[in-house]
Protein backbone atom coordinates (compact mmCIF):
# COMPACT_ATOMS: atom_id res chain seq x y z
CA UNK A 1 0.00 0.00 0.00
CA UNK A 2 2.94 2.31 0.72
CA UNK A 3 4.25 1.97 -2.84
CA UNK A 4 0.81 2.63 -4.30
CA UNK A 5 0.39 5.89 -2.40
CA UNK A 6 3.90 6.99 -3.36
CA UNK A 7 3.28 6.18 -7.04
CA UNK A 8 0.01 8.10 -6.89
CA UNK A 9 1.80 11.16 -5.51
CA UNK A 10 4.40 11.00 -8.28
CA UNK A 11 1.65 10.43 -10.85
CA UNK A 12 -0.25 13.47 -9.55
CA UNK A 13 2.77 15.67 -10.21
CA UNK A 14 3.15 14.09 -13.64
CA UNK A 15 -0.49 14.90 -14.39
CA UNK A 16 -0.03 18.47 -13.14
CA UNK A 17 2.96 18.76 -15.49
CA UNK A 18 0.80 17.57 -18.39
CA UNK A 19 -1.81 20.18 -17.57
CA UNK A 20 0.76 22.96 -17.30
CA UNK A 21 2.29 21.95 -20.61
CA UNK A 22 -1.10 22.35 -22.28
CA UNK A 23 -1.84 25.66 -20.53
CA UNK A 24 1.53 27.39 -20.91
CA UNK A 25 2.55 27.95 -24.54
CA UNK A 26 6.25 27.22 -24.05
CA UNK A 27 8.26 24.44 -25.71
CA UNK A 28 8.87 22.68 -22.39
CA UNK A 29 8.10 18.96 -22.03
CA UNK A 30 5.37 18.06 -19.57
CA UNK A 31 7.76 15.78 -17.68
CA UNK A 32 10.02 18.76 -16.94
CA UNK A 33 7.07 20.71 -15.54
CA UNK A 34 6.17 17.72 -13.37
CA UNK A 35 9.73 17.35 -12.09
CA UNK A 36 9.98 21.05 -11.28
CA UNK A 37 6.66 20.94 -9.45
CA UNK A 38 7.73 17.89 -7.44
CA UNK A 39 11.10 19.49 -6.65
CA UNK A 40 9.38 22.70 -5.51
CA UNK A 41 6.96 20.72 -3.35
CA UNK A 42 9.86 18.81 -1.78
CA UNK A 43 11.81 22.02 -1.12
CA UNK A 44 8.75 23.76 0.34
CA UNK A 45 7.98 20.79 2.59
CA UNK A 46 4.59 20.21 0.98
CA UNK A 47 5.73 16.71 0.12
CA UNK A 48 8.12 14.92 2.45
CA UNK A 49 10.92 12.83 0.96
CA UNK A 50 9.63 9.74 2.77
CA UNK A 51 6.35 10.13 0.85
CA UNK A 52 8.02 9.47 -2.53
CA UNK A 53 11.44 7.99 -1.76
CA UNK A 54 10.75 4.26 -2.16
CA UNK A 55 8.70 4.56 -5.35
CA UNK A 56 11.24 7.02 -6.78
CA UNK A 57 14.06 4.62 -5.98
CA UNK A 58 12.19 1.83 -7.72
CA UNK A 59 11.62 3.97 -10.82
CA UNK A 60 15.31 4.86 -10.96
CA UNK A 61 16.28 1.20 -10.60
CA UNK A 62 14.17 0.18 -13.62
CA UNK A 63 15.21 3.18 -15.72
CA UNK A 64 17.40 1.13 -18.10
CA UNK A 65 14.38 -0.98 -19.04
CA UNK A 66 12.58 2.17 -20.15
CA UNK A 67 15.24 2.73 -22.82
CA UNK A 68 14.59 -0.59 -24.54
CA UNK A 69 11.70 0.75 -26.60
CA UNK A 70 13.61 3.75 -28.02
CA UNK A 71 16.57 1.47 -28.81
CA UNK A 72 14.29 -0.88 -30.75
CA UNK A 73 12.86 2.13 -32.59
CA UNK A 74 16.35 3.21 -33.61
CA UNK A 75 17.14 -0.28 -34.88
CA UNK A 76 13.90 -0.46 -36.84
CA UNK A 77 14.59 2.90 -38.49
CA UNK A 78 18.31 2.36 -39.01
CA UNK A 79 17.97 2.82 -42.77
CA UNK A 80 16.65 6.34 -42.24
CA UNK A 81 19.13 7.26 -39.52
CA UNK A 82 22.44 5.84 -40.75
CA UNK A 83 23.08 8.66 -43.25
CA UNK A 84 22.90 11.33 -40.54
CA UNK A 85 24.38 9.32 -37.66
CA UNK A 86 27.77 11.07 -37.73
CA UNK A 87 26.20 14.52 -37.59
CA UNK A 88 23.87 13.38 -34.78
CA UNK A 89 26.83 12.12 -32.76
CA UNK A 90 28.79 15.34 -33.35
CA UNK A 91 25.82 17.46 -32.25
CA UNK A 92 25.22 15.29 -29.16
CA UNK A 93 28.88 15.41 -28.11
CA UNK A 94 29.19 19.13 -28.77
CA UNK A 95 26.06 20.00 -26.82
CA UNK A 96 27.16 17.75 -23.94
CA UNK A 97 30.58 19.43 -23.75
CA UNK A 98 29.00 22.89 -23.88
CA UNK A 99 26.54 21.91 -21.14
CA UNK A 100 29.35 20.60 -18.92
CA UNK A 101 31.40 23.76 -19.50
CA UNK A 102 28.52 26.11 -18.70
CA UNK A 103 27.52 24.11 -15.63
CA UNK A 104 31.14 24.11 -14.43
CA UNK A 105 31.51 27.86 -14.92
CA UNK A 106 28.24 28.59 -13.12
CA UNK A 107 29.27 26.33 -10.25
CA UNK A 108 32.70 28.00 -9.99
CA UNK A 109 31.09 31.41 -10.05
CA UNK A 110 28.64 30.51 -7.30
CA UNK A 111 31.37 28.96 -5.15
CA UNK A 112 33.62 32.02 -5.58
CA UNK A 113 30.72 34.29 -4.67
CA UNK A 114 29.97 32.17 -1.59
CA UNK A 115 33.63 32.21 -0.52
CA UNK A 116 33.75 36.01 -0.84
CA UNK A 117 30.61 36.33 1.31
CA UNK A 118 32.11 34.03 3.96
CA UNK A 119 35.37 36.00 4.08
N, CA, C and O of each residue as an XYZ file, in Angstrom:
476
protein
N       0.819     -1.189      0.000
C       0.000      0.000      0.000
C       0.866      1.257      0.000
O       0.493      2.281     -0.572
N       2.036      1.162      0.655
C       2.939      2.305      0.716
C       3.408      2.688     -0.681
O       3.423      3.868     -1.032
N       3.789      1.695     -1.478
C       4.247      1.974     -2.835
C       3.144      2.601     -3.676
O       3.397      3.519     -4.456
N       1.924      2.107     -3.519
C       0.811      2.629     -4.302
C       0.586      4.109     -4.011
O       0.405      4.901     -4.936
N       0.596      4.484     -2.745
C       0.385      5.894     -2.398
C       1.544      6.758     -2.905
O       1.330      7.894     -3.327
N       2.763      6.227     -2.865
C       3.898      6.988     -3.365
C       3.819      7.151     -4.884
O       4.097      8.230     -5.409
N       3.444      6.087     -5.583
C       3.281      6.181     -7.040
C       2.176      7.166     -7.394
O       2.299      7.918     -8.361
N       1.098      7.167     -6.617
C       0.006      8.097     -6.887
C       0.450      9.544     -6.705
O       0.044     10.417     -7.473
N       1.275      9.805     -5.699
C       1.805     11.163     -5.514
C       2.657     11.574     -6.714
O       2.506     12.675     -7.243
N       3.541     10.694     -7.133
C       4.396     11.000     -8.278
C       3.546     11.176     -9.531
O       3.804     12.072    -10.335
N       2.540     10.330     -9.700
C       1.652     10.431    -10.854
C       0.861     11.730    -10.824
O       0.605     12.312    -11.878
N       0.471     12.197     -9.653
C      -0.252     13.465     -9.548
C       0.607     14.619    -10.054
O       0.108     15.505    -10.748
N       1.885     14.615     -9.714
C       2.771     15.667    -10.210
C       3.000     15.530    -11.707
O       3.154     16.531    -12.407
N       3.023     14.314    -12.197
C       3.148     14.091    -13.636
C       1.919     14.648    -14.354
O       2.044     15.304    -15.388
N       0.744     14.387    -13.809
C      -0.492     14.903    -14.393
C      -0.512     16.433    -14.357
O      -0.905     17.075    -15.330
N      -0.090     17.007    -13.239
C      -0.027     18.469    -13.144
C       0.930     19.035    -14.197
O       0.667     20.089    -14.777
N       2.028     18.338    -14.437
C       2.957     18.763    -15.489
C       2.312     18.705    -16.861
O       2.534     19.592    -17.686
N       1.519     17.677    -17.117
C       0.798     17.571    -18.387
C      -0.173     18.734    -18.562
O      -0.276     19.315    -19.643
N      -0.876     19.062    -17.495
C      -1.814     20.175    -17.566
C      -1.097     21.500    -17.803
O      -1.534     22.306    -18.624
N      -0.011     21.723    -17.095
C       0.762     22.956    -17.300
C       1.297     23.060    -18.722
O       1.297     24.139    -19.314
N       1.746     21.948    -19.260
C       2.293     21.952    -20.611
C       1.232     22.356    -21.626
O       1.540     23.001    -22.628
N      -0.011     21.980    -21.369
C      -1.100     22.349    -22.279
C      -1.548     23.795    -22.062
O      -2.023     24.442    -22.995
N      -1.399     24.302    -20.840
C      -1.840     25.663    -20.531
C      -0.807     26.734    -20.869
O      -1.163     27.832    -21.297
N       0.461     26.417    -20.679
C       1.535     27.395    -20.910
C       2.129     27.150    -22.288
O       2.627     26.058    -22.562
N       2.084     28.152    -23.158
C       2.548     27.954    -24.542
C       4.072     28.064    -24.688
O       4.571     28.878    -25.465
N       4.788     27.254    -23.950
C       6.246     27.224    -24.054
C       6.675     25.836    -24.543
O       5.988     24.850    -24.278
N       7.788     25.754    -25.242
C       8.257     24.436    -25.711
C       8.988     23.652    -24.626
O      10.147     23.273    -24.796
N       8.302     23.412    -23.516
C       8.874     22.684    -22.387
C       8.100     21.370    -22.254
O       6.870     21.381    -22.223
N       8.804     20.244    -22.175
C       8.100     18.964    -22.029
C       7.319     18.899    -20.715
O       7.723     19.471    -19.702
N       6.212     18.200    -20.759
C       5.365     18.057    -19.574
C       6.119     17.394    -18.426
O       5.890     17.723    -17.262
N       7.010     16.468    -18.743
C       7.757     15.781    -17.679
C       8.653     16.759    -16.919
O       8.863     16.603    -15.716
N       9.176     17.760    -17.614
C      10.015     18.763    -16.944
C       9.162     19.591    -15.989
O       9.572     19.864    -14.861
N       7.977     19.987    -16.441
C       7.069     20.705    -15.539
C       6.772     19.862    -14.303
O       6.813     20.372    -13.183
N       6.477     18.596    -14.490
C       6.171     17.719    -13.368
C       7.340     17.597    -12.399
O       7.155     17.640    -11.182
N       8.550     17.443    -12.948
C       9.733     17.348    -12.086
C       9.969     18.634    -11.308
O      10.309     18.593    -10.125
N       9.792     19.767    -11.962
C       9.985     21.055    -11.283
C       8.942     21.219    -10.176
O       9.262     21.668     -9.076
N       7.703     20.856    -10.473
C       6.658     20.943     -9.448
C       6.964     20.040     -8.254
O       6.812     20.456     -7.105
N       7.392     18.810     -8.521
C       7.730     17.893     -7.437
C       8.924     18.410     -6.642
O       8.931     18.339     -5.413
N       9.925     18.925     -7.334
C      11.101     19.493     -6.655
C      10.688     20.662     -5.759
O      11.126     20.762     -4.613
N       9.837     21.550     -6.298
C       9.385     22.698     -5.510
C       8.589     22.239     -4.295
O       8.741     22.795     -3.207
N       7.745     21.232     -4.471
C       6.960     20.716     -3.352
C       7.861     20.082     -2.292
O       7.605     20.219     -1.096
N       8.901     19.399     -2.724
C       9.857     18.814     -1.775
C      10.614     19.904     -1.034
O      10.788     19.821      0.182
N      11.063     20.922     -1.753
C      11.810     22.021     -1.116
C      10.937     22.808     -0.145
O      11.406     23.237      0.909
N       9.667     22.996     -0.501
C       8.752     23.761      0.343
C       8.219     22.939      1.520
O       7.594     23.489      2.426
N       8.460     21.639      1.510
C       7.983     20.790      2.589
C       6.540     20.347      2.418
O       5.963     19.739      3.319
N       5.953     20.649      1.259
C       4.586     20.210      0.985
C       4.549     18.689      0.878
O       3.634     18.035      1.378
N       5.554     18.152      0.222
C       5.727     16.707      0.119
C       7.013     16.352      0.862
O       8.056     16.965      0.636
N       6.936     15.384      1.729
C       8.123     14.919      2.448
C       8.823     13.853      1.617
O       8.176     13.101      0.888
N      10.140     13.790      1.730
C      10.921     12.826      0.959
C      10.447     11.402      1.206
O      10.409     10.592      0.280
N      10.090     11.092      2.434
C       9.635      9.744      2.768
C       8.352      9.371      2.021
O       8.037      8.189      1.880
N       7.614     10.377      1.545
C       6.349     10.126      0.853
C       6.540      9.705     -0.605
O       5.591      9.259     -1.250
N       7.767      9.845     -1.130
C       8.019      9.467     -2.528
C       9.333      8.711     -2.714
O       9.649      8.290     -3.827
N      10.091      8.535     -1.654
C      11.445      7.988     -1.758
C      11.482      6.554     -2.295
O      12.248      6.266     -3.214
N      10.685      5.670     -1.750
C      10.751      4.259     -2.160
C      10.297      4.064     -3.606
O      10.945      3.351     -4.374
N       9.191      4.695     -3.973
C       8.702      4.562     -5.352
C       9.677      5.224     -6.322
O       9.909      4.706     -7.414
N      10.244      6.354     -5.935
C      11.236      7.016     -6.785
C      12.472      6.155     -6.959
O      13.019      6.067     -8.058
N      12.913      5.523     -5.893
C      14.058      4.617     -5.984
C      13.788      3.448     -6.910
O      14.658      3.025     -7.672
N      12.560      2.926     -6.833
C      12.186      1.826     -7.721
C      12.209      2.283     -9.181
O      12.731      1.580    -10.047
N      11.648      3.447     -9.447
C      11.622      3.965    -10.821
C      13.028      4.180    -11.366
O      13.292      3.905    -12.536
N      13.919      4.665    -10.529
C      15.309      4.856    -10.959
C      15.977      3.509    -11.223
O      16.781      3.381    -12.146
N      15.641      2.509    -10.412
C      16.276      1.199    -10.598
C      15.840      0.507    -11.889
O      16.598     -0.289    -12.444
N      14.627      0.797    -12.376
C      14.168      0.177    -13.624
C      14.357      1.089    -14.832
O      13.906      0.766    -15.931
N      15.014      2.214    -14.634
C      15.209      3.179    -15.719
C      15.835      2.578    -16.972
O      15.392      2.909    -18.072
N      16.843      1.710    -16.865
C      17.405      1.127    -18.101
C      16.380      0.369    -18.939
O      16.481      0.351    -20.166
N      15.406     -0.248    -18.301
C      14.376     -0.977    -19.043
C      13.553     -0.022    -19.901
O      13.085     -0.390    -20.978
N      13.380      1.203    -19.418
C      12.576      2.173    -20.148
C      13.243      2.626    -21.444
O      12.587      3.218    -22.302
N      14.540      2.352    -21.595
C      15.242      2.734    -22.818
C      15.218      1.628    -23.870
O      15.738      1.827    -24.968
N      14.645      0.496    -23.576
C      14.589     -0.594    -24.540
C      13.742     -0.210    -25.747
O      14.147     -0.441    -26.886
N      12.590      0.365    -25.511
C      11.697      0.745    -26.603
C      12.329      1.748    -27.562
O      12.265      1.531    -28.772
N      12.939      2.839    -27.084
C      13.609      3.747    -28.021
C      14.749      3.067    -28.785
O      14.970      3.362    -29.959
N      15.465      2.168    -28.128
C      16.567      1.470    -28.813
C      16.027      0.600    -29.943
O      16.629      0.527    -31.015
N      14.903     -0.056    -29.707
C      14.290     -0.875    -30.753
C      13.825      0.018    -31.898
O      13.958     -0.347    -33.066
N      13.280      1.186    -31.564
C      12.858      2.128    -32.593
C      14.017      2.593    -33.461
O      13.868      2.749    -34.673
N      15.165      2.814    -32.844
C      16.351      3.211    -33.607
C      16.773      2.078    -34.542
O      17.101      2.316    -35.704
N      16.763      0.855    -34.035
C      17.144     -0.283    -34.879
C      16.172     -0.478    -36.036
O      16.588     -0.793    -37.151
N      14.889     -0.294    -35.779
C      13.902     -0.464    -36.839
C      14.030      0.602    -37.928
O      13.733      0.343    -39.094
N      14.470      1.790    -37.546
C      14.588      2.895    -38.492
C      16.037      3.168    -38.880
O      16.364      4.276    -39.308
N      16.894      2.189    -38.739
C      18.312      2.364    -39.013
C      18.571      2.863    -40.433
O      19.478      3.665    -40.655
N      17.791      2.398    -41.376
C      17.972      2.823    -42.766
C      17.790      4.318    -42.936
O      18.460      4.935    -43.764
N      16.895      4.905    -42.167
C      16.654      6.341    -42.240
C      17.700      7.141    -41.464
O      18.003      8.282    -41.814
N      18.242      6.544    -40.424
C      19.130      7.259    -39.516
C      20.597      7.179    -39.926
O      21.352      8.116    -39.668
N      21.018      6.090    -40.554
C      22.445      5.837    -40.751
C      23.154      6.940    -41.545
O      24.345      7.175    -41.336
N      22.443      7.619    -42.452
C      23.078      8.663    -43.248
C      23.412      9.912    -42.429
O      24.331     10.654    -42.776
N      22.679     10.140    -41.361
C      22.901     11.334    -40.540
C      23.486     11.000    -39.168
O      23.561     11.870    -38.301
N      23.897      9.758    -38.966
C      24.376      9.323    -37.661
C      25.610     10.111    -37.205
O      25.698     10.504    -36.042
N      26.553     10.341    -38.107
C      27.774     11.071    -37.727
C      27.421     12.474    -37.254
O      27.920     12.927    -36.224
N      26.569     13.160    -37.997
C      26.199     14.520    -37.587
C      25.427     14.503    -36.271
O      25.581     15.417    -35.461
N      24.600     13.485    -36.042
C      23.875     13.382    -34.776
C      24.836     13.178    -33.607
O      24.656     13.764    -32.539
N      25.838     12.362    -33.809
C      26.834     12.123    -32.756
C      27.630     13.387    -32.472
O      27.885     13.717    -31.314
N      28.024     14.096    -33.529
C      28.788     15.340    -33.353
C      27.953     16.361    -32.583
O      28.460     17.012    -31.670
N      26.690     16.506    -32.940
C      25.815     17.455    -32.247
C      25.632     17.050    -30.788
O      25.690     17.902    -29.901
N      25.413     15.763    -30.528
C      25.217     15.293    -29.157
C      26.472     15.521    -28.311
O      26.377     15.987    -27.175
N      27.637     15.197    -28.853
C      28.882     15.407    -28.110
C      29.158     16.889    -27.875
O      29.555     17.288    -26.780
N      28.945     17.698    -28.906
C      29.194     19.134    -28.773
C      28.268     19.751    -27.731
O      28.716     20.519    -26.880
N      26.997     19.423    -27.790
C      26.060     19.996    -26.823
C      26.356     19.501    -25.405
O      26.172     20.246    -24.443
N      26.807     18.265    -25.266
C      27.165     17.751    -23.945
C      28.370     18.498    -23.380
O      28.374     18.878    -22.209
N      29.385     18.709    -24.203
C      30.577     19.430    -23.753
C      30.226     20.868    -23.380
O      30.696     21.377    -22.362
N      29.410     21.518    -24.189
C      28.997     22.892    -23.876
C      28.211     22.932    -22.571
O      28.410     23.832    -21.755
N      27.322     21.965    -22.370
C      26.536     21.910    -21.137
C      27.438     21.720    -19.924
O      27.261     22.393    -18.909
N      28.401     20.810    -20.023
C      29.346     20.601    -18.919
C      30.136     21.872    -18.635
O      30.325     22.238    -17.475
N      30.595     22.543    -19.676
C      31.400     23.758    -19.501
C      30.586     24.861    -18.835
O      31.065     25.517    -17.910
N      29.369     25.065    -19.298
C      28.524     26.106    -18.704
C      28.195     25.767    -17.258
O      28.265     26.633    -16.385
N      27.838     24.518    -16.998
C      27.524     24.107    -15.629
C      28.742     24.278    -14.714
O      28.603     24.715    -13.571
N      29.920     23.936    -15.210
C      31.139     24.110    -14.425
C      31.427     25.565    -14.121
O      31.784     25.908    -12.994
N      31.275     26.426    -15.120
C      31.507     27.863    -14.924
C      30.513     28.457    -13.931
O      30.893     29.251    -13.070
N      29.260     28.081    -14.045
C      28.245     28.587    -13.120
C      28.547     28.113    -11.701
O      28.427     28.883    -10.748
N      28.935     26.861    -11.562
C      29.274     26.327    -10.246
C      30.477     27.053     -9.654
O      30.459     27.423     -8.480
N      31.525     27.262    -10.456
C      32.701     27.997     -9.986
C      32.325     29.411     -9.571
O      32.782     29.903     -8.540
N      31.503     30.054    -10.363
C      31.086     31.411    -10.055
C      30.325     31.478     -8.738
O      30.565     32.365     -7.919
N      29.411     30.541     -8.540
C      28.641     30.514     -7.297
C      29.520     30.199     -6.093
O      29.343     30.778     -5.021
N      30.464     29.284     -6.271
C      31.365     28.957     -5.153
C      32.259     30.138     -4.813
O      32.481     30.428     -3.637
N      32.778     30.830     -5.834
C      33.618     32.015     -5.585
C      32.817     33.100     -4.878
O      33.322     33.750     -3.962
N      31.573     33.299     -5.298
C      30.724     34.289     -4.667
C      30.462     33.924     -3.212
O      30.475     34.788     -2.336
N      30.222     32.633     -2.957
C      29.965     32.167     -1.595
C      31.206     32.338     -0.716
O      31.099     32.718      0.450
N      32.383     32.056     -1.279
C      33.626     32.211     -0.519
C      33.879     33.671     -0.182
O      34.356     33.975      0.911
N      33.569     34.581     -1.099
C      33.746     36.007     -0.835
C      32.802     36.483      0.253
O      33.169     37.326      1.072
N      31.584     35.946      0.268
C      30.610     36.332      1.308
C      31.040     35.797      2.664
O      30.819     36.452      3.682
N      31.658     34.604      2.695
C      32.108     34.032      3.959
C      33.320     34.759      4.521
O      33.515     34.802      5.736
N      34.136     35.331      3.637
C      35.371     35.999      4.081
C      35.126     37.374      4.663
O      36.071     38.047      5.074
